[in-house]
């Protein structure tokens, strides 16, 4: 199966009656621009008339979608877990290398900006000698690595809503992936109590607290959610508890049922509005109301 | 005012006038003979039609539908329109969409990413009359602009913008304004309205420039 030329329709390189080939062309082909494909197919003798063309197209698209669904259903929470870990590793490594690279580049070029942006600038330079060649080559690698980190993020943004629609809607795709990654899978996340979800990612602080040092952590990775970090410090504990409760429910719906339920998102929005209204009421803050809030 | 084709009628269900199309029932909607109710509470396009937005449909249109999901709305579109290309990225709802497509002759399901029109330009024909878009991703205006290539001159864009997909924290009106602003790159906006039954959504009708 050769890929379609940039300006040809899906039917172009498919033999008549070759159903597998047609589905493959639907799935893997591409074109720079659409055209009047029905007319072209009739003209090329692929279809007797446009009705015949649409009938063939229907069979091919349904077959292709069915195949692709079967394959993609293998895309599970474990893929998400690997993707988010790979993204974090790629980002961290790119930053570390960029630091090294810009430090080195400072001895060779003028006005080197720091960080990945700096490395990307250097990557576009024309090297004059063997030293500069190495610096520019390193910068190019960093540029690629940072690009891969961005692509991984895009991949996670598309995959997370498939794996966990409610969790991804509530937490955002990347935080949803991080929670799944920290728990070790959607299955184990769904089985955790919300108090554990609340402090996922704050294990050091939690165990220090359990060993008698320091206060208990109010939030773990869910701190990155705007509902937590956008709430005033006095109310962050409440916000984190409310969010963790709903996230736990979202993870359970995603794991055990898989359908999207708008209701729980509205409930969280309401709860957050109540918590944030305390700031407007001139309440001194702090969780002094005797913990009457519902956990879930 | 909305111009409805013959394929969409207002009929009485549960004591009130609601939209209906003719086709196989899909999601347990009430039916009246061969007519099935188009539930505006579950369909943003249905809500836009019920709200009487400036939509011009005559029936038999070529349609590209982005974000078809399980096929709730696209099933009604295929009932009154001509060739209907339904793009959906997620495999799970695609399973349901396939059942909808099996029961119709003019619905072509495509498991593709609406942000990458190159990957389906070899399938979807040019000069379509209507682009319907309901995708919950950041950059909804970009998607609409990139997919304008499939529309004929003057073709209609029927768009539901979800504010929370762009920015969870910003004021929805600000988000809507910035999305509409970006749309003008390829479209002229005819009508915009908040959808009462779909909180957080703006319905937009536009024409390709």
CSV table of C-alpha atoms in Angstrom, one decimal, chain A residues 4 8-10 25-38 53-54 57-58 61-62 65-66 68-69 72-73 154 157-159 162-165 169 226-227 254 257-258 260 265 269, chain B residues 83 85 88-92 94-95 98-99 101-113 115-127 136 138 149-150 162 164-165 168-169 199:
chain,number,residue,atom,x,y,z
A,4,UNK,CA,-1.6,8.6,-1.5
A,8,UNK,CA,-5.3,12.2,-4.8
A,9,UNK,CA,-8.3,10.7,-3.2
A,10,UNK,CA,-8.4,7.7,-1.0
A,25,UNK,CA,-6.2,4.1,2.5
A,26,UNK,CA,-9.0,5.7,4.6
A,27,UNK,CA,-6.9,5.3,7.8
A,28,UNK,CA,-3.4,6.2,6.6
A,29,UNK,CA,-3.8,8.4,3.6
A,30,UNK,CA,-3.7,12.2,3.6
A,31,UNK,CA,-4.1,15.1,1.2
A,32,UNK,CA,-3.1,18.8,1.2
A,33,UNK,CA,-6.6,19.8,0.1
A,34,UNK,CA,-10.0,18.3,-0.5
A,35,UNK,CA,-11.4,18.0,-4.0
A,36,UNK,CA,-14.6,16.9,-5.7
A,37,UNK,CA,-13.8,13.2,-4.9
A,38,UNK,CA,-17.1,11.8,-6.0
A,53,UNK,CA,-19.2,6.0,-4.9
A,54,UNK,CA,-21.0,6.9,-1.7
A,57,UNK,CA,-17.1,5.2,0.7
A,58,UNK,CA,-19.6,4.1,3.4
A,61,UNK,CA,-15.2,4.3,6.3
A,62,UNK,CA,-17.2,2.0,8.5
A,65,UNK,CA,-13.4,3.1,11.9
A,66,UNK,CA,-14.2,-0.4,13.2
A,68,UNK,CA,-9.2,1.7,14.3
A,69,UNK,CA,-11.5,1.4,17.3
A,72,UNK,CA,-7.1,2.1,19.8
A,73,UNK,CA,-9.1,0.4,22.6
A,154,UNK,CA,-0.6,17.0,23.0
A,157,UNK,CA,-4.4,15.9,26.0
A,158,UNK,CA,-6.0,13.7,23.4
A,159,UNK,CA,-5.6,10.3,25.2
A,162,UNK,CA,-10.6,8.7,26.1
A,163,UNK,CA,-9.2,6.8,29.1
A,164,UNK,CA,-10.9,8.8,31.8
A,165,UNK,CA,-13.5,11.3,30.4
A,169,UNK,CA,-12.8,17.0,32.3
A,226,UNK,CA,-6.7,26.3,39.6
A,227,UNK,CA,-9.4,25.4,42.2
A,254,UNK,CA,-14.5,6.4,34.6
A,257,UNK,CA,-18.8,2.8,34.0
A,258,UNK,CA,-17.0,5.0,31.5
A,260,UNK,CA,-19.6,11.1,30.9
A,265,UNK,CA,-18.8,18.7,37.5
A,269,UNK,CA,-18.4,24.1,40.8
B,83,UNK,CA,-23.6,13.2,2.4
B,85,UNK,CA,-18.9,13.2,7.1
B,88,UNK,CA,-14.7,11.9,16.0
B,89,UNK,CA,-11.3,11.4,17.7
B,90,UNK,CA,-12.2,9.1,20.7
B,91,UNK,CA,-12.6,5.4,20.0
B,92,UNK,CA,-15.2,4.8,22.8
B,94,UNK,CA,-17.0,5.9,17.9
B,95,UNK,CA,-18.4,2.4,18.8
B,98,UNK,CA,-20.7,3.1,14.1
B,99,UNK,CA,-24.2,1.7,15.0
B,101,UNK,CA,-23.8,4.9,10.7
B,102,UNK,CA,-24.8,1.3,10.0
B,103,UNK,CA,-28.5,2.3,10.0
B,104,UNK,CA,-27.9,5.2,7.5
B,105,UNK,CA,-26.7,5.3,4.0
B,106,UNK,CA,-25.3,8.8,3.9
B,107,UNK,CA,-23.2,8.9,7.1
B,108,UNK,CA,-19.5,8.3,6.9
B,109,UNK,CA,-17.7,7.9,10.2
B,110,UNK,CA,-14.1,9.0,10.4
B,111,UNK,CA,-11.9,8.3,13.4
B,112,UNK,CA,-9.7,11.3,12.9
B,113,UNK,CA,-8.4,14.4,14.8
B,115,UNK,CA,-7.2,19.6,14.4
B,116,UNK,CA,-5.4,17.7,11.5
B,117,UNK,CA,-7.6,18.2,8.4
B,118,UNK,CA,-4.8,16.9,6.2
B,119,UNK,CA,-5.5,13.4,7.6
B,120,UNK,CA,-9.0,13.4,6.1
B,121,UNK,CA,-8.7,15.7,3.1
B,122,UNK,CA,-8.3,12.6,0.9
B,123,UNK,CA,-11.8,11.4,2.0
B,124,UNK,CA,-14.0,14.5,2.6
B,125,UNK,CA,-15.1,16.2,-0.5
B,126,UNK,CA,-14.7,19.9,-1.2
B,127,UNK,CA,-17.5,22.5,-1.6
B,136,UNK,CA,-14.2,20.2,23.4
B,138,UNK,CA,-8.5,24.2,23.3
B,149,UNK,CA,-11.2,24.4,3.3
B,150,UNK,CA,-14.0,21.9,3.0
B,162,UNK,CA,-17.3,25.6,25.1
B,164,UNK,CA,-14.2,25.8,29.8
B,165,UNK,CA,-12.3,24.1,27.1
B,168,UNK,CA,-11.3,27.2,32.9
B,169,UNK,CA,-10.6,30.3,35.0
B,199,UNK,CA,-24.5,26.2,30.3
